[in-house]
Coordinates of C-alpha atoms and ligand atoms in Angstrom, one line a residue:
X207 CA -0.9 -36.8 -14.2
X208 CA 0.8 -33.4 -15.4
X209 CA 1.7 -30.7 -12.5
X210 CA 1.1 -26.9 -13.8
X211 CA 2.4 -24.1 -11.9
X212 CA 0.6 -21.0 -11.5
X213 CA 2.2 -18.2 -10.3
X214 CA 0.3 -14.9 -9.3
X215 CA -2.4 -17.8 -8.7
X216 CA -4.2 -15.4 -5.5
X217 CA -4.5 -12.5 -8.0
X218 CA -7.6 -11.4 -10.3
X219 CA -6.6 -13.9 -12.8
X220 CA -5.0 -16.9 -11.2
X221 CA -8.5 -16.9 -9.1
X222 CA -10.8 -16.2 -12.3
X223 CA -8.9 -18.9 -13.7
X224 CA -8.0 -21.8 -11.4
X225 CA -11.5 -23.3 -11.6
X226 CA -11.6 -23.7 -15.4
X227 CA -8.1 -25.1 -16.2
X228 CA -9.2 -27.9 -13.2
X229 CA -8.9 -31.5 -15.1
X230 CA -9.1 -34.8 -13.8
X231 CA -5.4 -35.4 -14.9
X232 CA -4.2 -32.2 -13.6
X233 CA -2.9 -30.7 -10.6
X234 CA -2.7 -27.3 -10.1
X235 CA 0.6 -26.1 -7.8
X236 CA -0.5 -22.7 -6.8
X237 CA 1.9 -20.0 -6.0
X238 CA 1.5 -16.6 -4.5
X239 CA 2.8 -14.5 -1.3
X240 CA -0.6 -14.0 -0.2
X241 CA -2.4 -17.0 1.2
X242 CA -5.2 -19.0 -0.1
X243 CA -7.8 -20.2 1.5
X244 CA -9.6 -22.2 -0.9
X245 CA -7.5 -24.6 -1.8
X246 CA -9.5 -27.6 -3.7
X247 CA -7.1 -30.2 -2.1
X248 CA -8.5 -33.1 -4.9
X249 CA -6.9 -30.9 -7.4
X250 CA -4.9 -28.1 -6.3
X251 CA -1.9 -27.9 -4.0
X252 CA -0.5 -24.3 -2.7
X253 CA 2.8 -23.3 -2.0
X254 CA 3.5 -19.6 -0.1
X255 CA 6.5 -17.0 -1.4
X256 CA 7.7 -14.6 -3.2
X257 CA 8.7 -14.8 -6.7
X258 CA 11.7 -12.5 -5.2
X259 CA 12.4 -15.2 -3.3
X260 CA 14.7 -17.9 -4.7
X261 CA 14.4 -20.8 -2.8
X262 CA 11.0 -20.3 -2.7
X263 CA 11.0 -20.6 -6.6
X264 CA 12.7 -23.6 -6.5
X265 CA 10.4 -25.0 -4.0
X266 CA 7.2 -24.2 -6.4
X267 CA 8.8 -25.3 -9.6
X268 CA 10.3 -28.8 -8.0
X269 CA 8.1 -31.4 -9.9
X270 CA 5.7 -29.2 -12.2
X271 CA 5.7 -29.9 -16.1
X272 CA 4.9 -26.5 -17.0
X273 CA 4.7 -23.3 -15.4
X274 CA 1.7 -19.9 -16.0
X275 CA 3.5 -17.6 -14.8
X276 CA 0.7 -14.6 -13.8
X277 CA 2.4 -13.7 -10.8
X278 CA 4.1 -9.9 -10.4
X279 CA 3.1 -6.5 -10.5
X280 CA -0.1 -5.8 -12.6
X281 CA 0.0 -2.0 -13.5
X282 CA 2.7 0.6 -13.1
X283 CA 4.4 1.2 -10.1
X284 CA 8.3 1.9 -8.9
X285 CA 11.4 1.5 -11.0
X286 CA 12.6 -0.3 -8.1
X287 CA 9.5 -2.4 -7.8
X288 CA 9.4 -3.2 -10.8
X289 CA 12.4 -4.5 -11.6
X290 CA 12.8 -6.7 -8.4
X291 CA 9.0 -8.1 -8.9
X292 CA 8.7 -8.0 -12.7
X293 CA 11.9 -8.6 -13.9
X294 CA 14.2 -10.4 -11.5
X295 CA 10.8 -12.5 -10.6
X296 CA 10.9 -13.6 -13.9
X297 CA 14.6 -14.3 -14.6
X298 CA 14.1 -16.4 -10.8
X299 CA 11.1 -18.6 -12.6
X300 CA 13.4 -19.1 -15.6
X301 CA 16.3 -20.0 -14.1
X302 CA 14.4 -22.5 -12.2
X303 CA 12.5 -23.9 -15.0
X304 CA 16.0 -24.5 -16.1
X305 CA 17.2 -26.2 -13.0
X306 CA 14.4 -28.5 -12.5
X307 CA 14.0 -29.4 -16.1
X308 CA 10.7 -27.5 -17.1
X309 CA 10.2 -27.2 -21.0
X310 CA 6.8 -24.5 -21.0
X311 CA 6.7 -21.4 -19.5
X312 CA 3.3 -19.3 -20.6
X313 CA 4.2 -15.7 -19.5
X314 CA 1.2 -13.2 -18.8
X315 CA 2.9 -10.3 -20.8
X316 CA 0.4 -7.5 -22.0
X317 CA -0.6 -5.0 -24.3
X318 CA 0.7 -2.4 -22.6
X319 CA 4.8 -3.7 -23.3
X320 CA 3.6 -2.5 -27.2
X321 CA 1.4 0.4 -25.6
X322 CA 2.1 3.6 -28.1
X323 CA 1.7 1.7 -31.3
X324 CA -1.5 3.2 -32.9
X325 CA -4.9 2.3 -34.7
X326 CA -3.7 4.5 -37.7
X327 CA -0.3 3.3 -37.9
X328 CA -2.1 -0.6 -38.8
X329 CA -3.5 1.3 -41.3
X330 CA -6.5 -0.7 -41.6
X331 CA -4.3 -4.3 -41.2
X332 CA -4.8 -6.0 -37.6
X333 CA -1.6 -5.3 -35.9
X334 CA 0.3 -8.3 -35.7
X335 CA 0.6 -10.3 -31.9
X336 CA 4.7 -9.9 -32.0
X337 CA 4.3 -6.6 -32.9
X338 CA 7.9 -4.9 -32.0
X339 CA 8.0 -3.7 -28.5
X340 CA 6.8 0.1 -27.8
X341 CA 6.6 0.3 -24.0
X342 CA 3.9 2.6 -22.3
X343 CA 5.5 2.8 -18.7
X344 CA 7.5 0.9 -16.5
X345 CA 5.1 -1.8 -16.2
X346 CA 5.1 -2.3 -19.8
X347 CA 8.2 -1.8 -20.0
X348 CA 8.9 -4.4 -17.8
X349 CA 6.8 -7.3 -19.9
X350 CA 8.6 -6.3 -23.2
X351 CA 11.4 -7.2 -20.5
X352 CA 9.8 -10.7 -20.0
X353 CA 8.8 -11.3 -23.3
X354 CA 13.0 -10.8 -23.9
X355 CA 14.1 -13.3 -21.3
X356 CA 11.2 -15.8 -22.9
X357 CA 13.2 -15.5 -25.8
X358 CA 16.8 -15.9 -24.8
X359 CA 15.7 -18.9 -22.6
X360 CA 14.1 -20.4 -25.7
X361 CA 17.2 -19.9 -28.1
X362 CA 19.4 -20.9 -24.7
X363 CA 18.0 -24.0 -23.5
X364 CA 15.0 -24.7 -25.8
X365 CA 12.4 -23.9 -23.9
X366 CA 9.2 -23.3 -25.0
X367 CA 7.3 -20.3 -24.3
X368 CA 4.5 -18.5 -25.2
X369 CA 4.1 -14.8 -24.3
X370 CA 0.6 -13.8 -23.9
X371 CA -0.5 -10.0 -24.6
X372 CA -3.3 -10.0 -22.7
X373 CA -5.4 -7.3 -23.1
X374 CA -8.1 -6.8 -20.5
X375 CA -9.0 -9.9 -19.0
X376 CA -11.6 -9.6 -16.8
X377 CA -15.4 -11.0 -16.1
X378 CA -16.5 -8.1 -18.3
X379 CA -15.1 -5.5 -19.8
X380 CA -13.9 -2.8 -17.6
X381 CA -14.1 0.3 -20.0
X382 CA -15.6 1.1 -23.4
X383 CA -11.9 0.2 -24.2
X384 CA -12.3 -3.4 -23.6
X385 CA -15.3 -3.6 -26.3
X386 CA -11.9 -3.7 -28.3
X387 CA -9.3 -5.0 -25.9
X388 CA -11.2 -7.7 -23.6
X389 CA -10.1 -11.6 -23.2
X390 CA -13.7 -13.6 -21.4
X391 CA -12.6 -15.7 -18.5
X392 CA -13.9 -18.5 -21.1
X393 CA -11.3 -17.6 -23.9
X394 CA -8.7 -16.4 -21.3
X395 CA -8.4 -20.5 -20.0
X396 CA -8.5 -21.4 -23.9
X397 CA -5.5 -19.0 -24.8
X398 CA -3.8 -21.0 -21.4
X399 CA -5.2 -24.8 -22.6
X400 CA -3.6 -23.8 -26.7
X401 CA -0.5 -22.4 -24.8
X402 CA -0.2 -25.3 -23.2
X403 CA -0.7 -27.6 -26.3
X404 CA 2.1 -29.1 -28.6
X405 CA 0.8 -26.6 -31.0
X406 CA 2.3 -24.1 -29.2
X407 CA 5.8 -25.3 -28.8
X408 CA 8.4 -23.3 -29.4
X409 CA 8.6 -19.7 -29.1
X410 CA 5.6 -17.6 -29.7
X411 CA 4.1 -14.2 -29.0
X412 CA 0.6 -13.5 -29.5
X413 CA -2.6 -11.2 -28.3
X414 CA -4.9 -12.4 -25.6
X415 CA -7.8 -10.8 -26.9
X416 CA -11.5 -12.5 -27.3
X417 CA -13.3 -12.3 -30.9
X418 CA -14.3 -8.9 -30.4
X419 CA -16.2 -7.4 -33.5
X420 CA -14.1 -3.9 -32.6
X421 CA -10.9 -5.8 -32.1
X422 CA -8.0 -4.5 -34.5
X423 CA -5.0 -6.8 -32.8
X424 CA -4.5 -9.7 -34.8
X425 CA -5.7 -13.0 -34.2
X426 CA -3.6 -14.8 -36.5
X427 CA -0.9 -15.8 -34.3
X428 CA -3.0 -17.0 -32.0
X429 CA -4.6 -19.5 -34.0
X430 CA -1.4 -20.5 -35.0
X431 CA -1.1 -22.3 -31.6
X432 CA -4.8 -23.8 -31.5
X433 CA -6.8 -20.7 -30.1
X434 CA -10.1 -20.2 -31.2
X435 CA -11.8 -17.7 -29.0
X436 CA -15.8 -18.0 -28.5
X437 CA -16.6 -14.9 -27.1
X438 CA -17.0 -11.1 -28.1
X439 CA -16.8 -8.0 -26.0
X440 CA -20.2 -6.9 -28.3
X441 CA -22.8 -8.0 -26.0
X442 CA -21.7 -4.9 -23.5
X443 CA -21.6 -2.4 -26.5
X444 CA -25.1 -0.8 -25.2
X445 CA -23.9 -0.3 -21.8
X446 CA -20.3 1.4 -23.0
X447 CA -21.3 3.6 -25.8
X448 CA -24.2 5.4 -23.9
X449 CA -21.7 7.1 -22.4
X450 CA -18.6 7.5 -25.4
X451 CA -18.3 7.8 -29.2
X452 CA -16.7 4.8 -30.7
X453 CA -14.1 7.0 -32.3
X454 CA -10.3 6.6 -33.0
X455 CA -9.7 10.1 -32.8
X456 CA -10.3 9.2 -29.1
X457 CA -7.0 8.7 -27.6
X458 CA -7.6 6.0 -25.3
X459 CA -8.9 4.1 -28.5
X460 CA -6.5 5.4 -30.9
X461 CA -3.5 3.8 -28.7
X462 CA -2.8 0.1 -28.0
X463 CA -2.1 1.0 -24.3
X464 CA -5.4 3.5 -23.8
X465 CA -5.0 5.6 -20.9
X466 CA -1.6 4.2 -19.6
X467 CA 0.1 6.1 -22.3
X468 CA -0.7 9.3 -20.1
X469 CA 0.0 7.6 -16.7
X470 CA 2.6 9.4 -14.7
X471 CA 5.7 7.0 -15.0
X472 CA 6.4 5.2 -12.1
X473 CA 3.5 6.3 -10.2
X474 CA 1.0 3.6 -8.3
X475 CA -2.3 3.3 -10.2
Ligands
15L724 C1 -2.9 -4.8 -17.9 O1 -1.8 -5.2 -18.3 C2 -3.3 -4.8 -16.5 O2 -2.7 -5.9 -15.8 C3 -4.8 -4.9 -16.3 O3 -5.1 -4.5 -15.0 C4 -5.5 -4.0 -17.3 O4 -5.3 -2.7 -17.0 C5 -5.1 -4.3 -18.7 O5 -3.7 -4.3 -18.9 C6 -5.7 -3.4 -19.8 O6 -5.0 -2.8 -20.6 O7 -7.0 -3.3 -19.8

């Protein structure tokens, strides 16, 4: 029986994704500061706090073999905020996978901690998944900050970690954006189950994106650790483009990070 921590596990995705990384050999240690309800007590064991909150920490990460660490702030918000929630959240989950012997950490980064890099500067290549950091705000600031600390703990205590750059991981896509940028709830739990896999040991950054036909973020490094997405944002084409022009002259298309390029910095979205 393996023990995987999920942090975050009450928001958008730790719900959209607790059910389909359930296994018989699995138990799922769920971890938020908001309380859960639905616990599915054969599988699934919750403990409350704050990832600000170090004892808290140690608490959820006592036992676990591997940690998913989703929890945190999800767009941009206050310096303040974001350090204390983003980043000291983060150092807190790493020190403890330290303490209590943890060897994965998966860490939800995103494509907004490489935001301004643009369509025409990959120059008809996919852009790589460890792409150099190019922040669009705070918030992605913050995850290039987390993708950082994945790496020192890595070459510090060898452990292994994959950073995910998840695009837009939703049930659908939420914008014409996501024809390029979505991850299915399907392909979102196989980016976790490869992460999770000794093909992914070691240290490794890479997109979470599903096989969209307008994709232009590689998928190479992502199939380096076992991940073979199934699913493409095409079948909500119709629906998008009756309303925009496929065009990279747009600037929510031309940019990695869309719209949170313009976002006024430090400002709740
Ligand atoms: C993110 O990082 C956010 O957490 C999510 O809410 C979406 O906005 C996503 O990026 C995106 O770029 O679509």
């Amino acid at each position: 029986m393996t023990r995987l921590l999920i942090t975050g596990a009450a928001g958008n995705m730790g719900a959209m994704l607790r059910p389909l990384l359930r296994r018989p050999d699995r138990t799922l240690r769920l971890f938020d500061i908001a309380e859960i309800a639905d616990i599915d007590s054969a599988t699934e064991e919750f403990v409350q706090g704050s990832v600000t909150d170090r004892a808290a920490v140690a608490a959820a990460v006592d036992g676990v073999d591997a940690i998913l660490h989703l929890g945190g702030l999800s767009t941009e918000d206050s310096w303040a905020n974001i350090l204390s929630i983003n980043v000291d959240g983060t150092q807190a989950i790493f020190d403890a996978a330290v303490a209590h012997g943890v060897t994965r950490v998966v860490t939800a980064s995103s494509n907004h901690a490489v935001g301004f890099w643009t369509h025409d500067e990959a120059a008809g290549q996919p852009l790589p998944g460890d792409v150099s950091p190019r922040p669009d705000g705070f918030y992605g600031w913050s995850k290039a900050a987390v993708e950082a600390l994945g790496r020192m703990y890595h070459d510090r205590f060898g452990i292994d970690v994959v950073n995910l750059r998840i695009g837009s991981s939703f049930e659908k896509p939420p914008n014409y954006r996501g024809l390029a940028s979505w991850m299915s709830p399907a392909d979102t739990a196989r980016l976790v189950e490869a992460s999770l896999s000794d093909n992914a040991k070691g240290f490794h950054t890479v997109w979470g994106i599903s096989k969209n036909t307008r994709a232009w973020w590689s998928g190479a490094e992502g199939a380096a650790i076992g991940y073979r997405p199934m699913e493409d944002a095409e079948q909500f084409a119709e629906e998008f483009l009756a309303e925009h022009e496929w065009t990279f002259d747009d600037p929510i298309l031309q940019r990695v990070g869309g719209a949170f390029c313009d976002h006024p910095l430090g400002k709740r979205m």
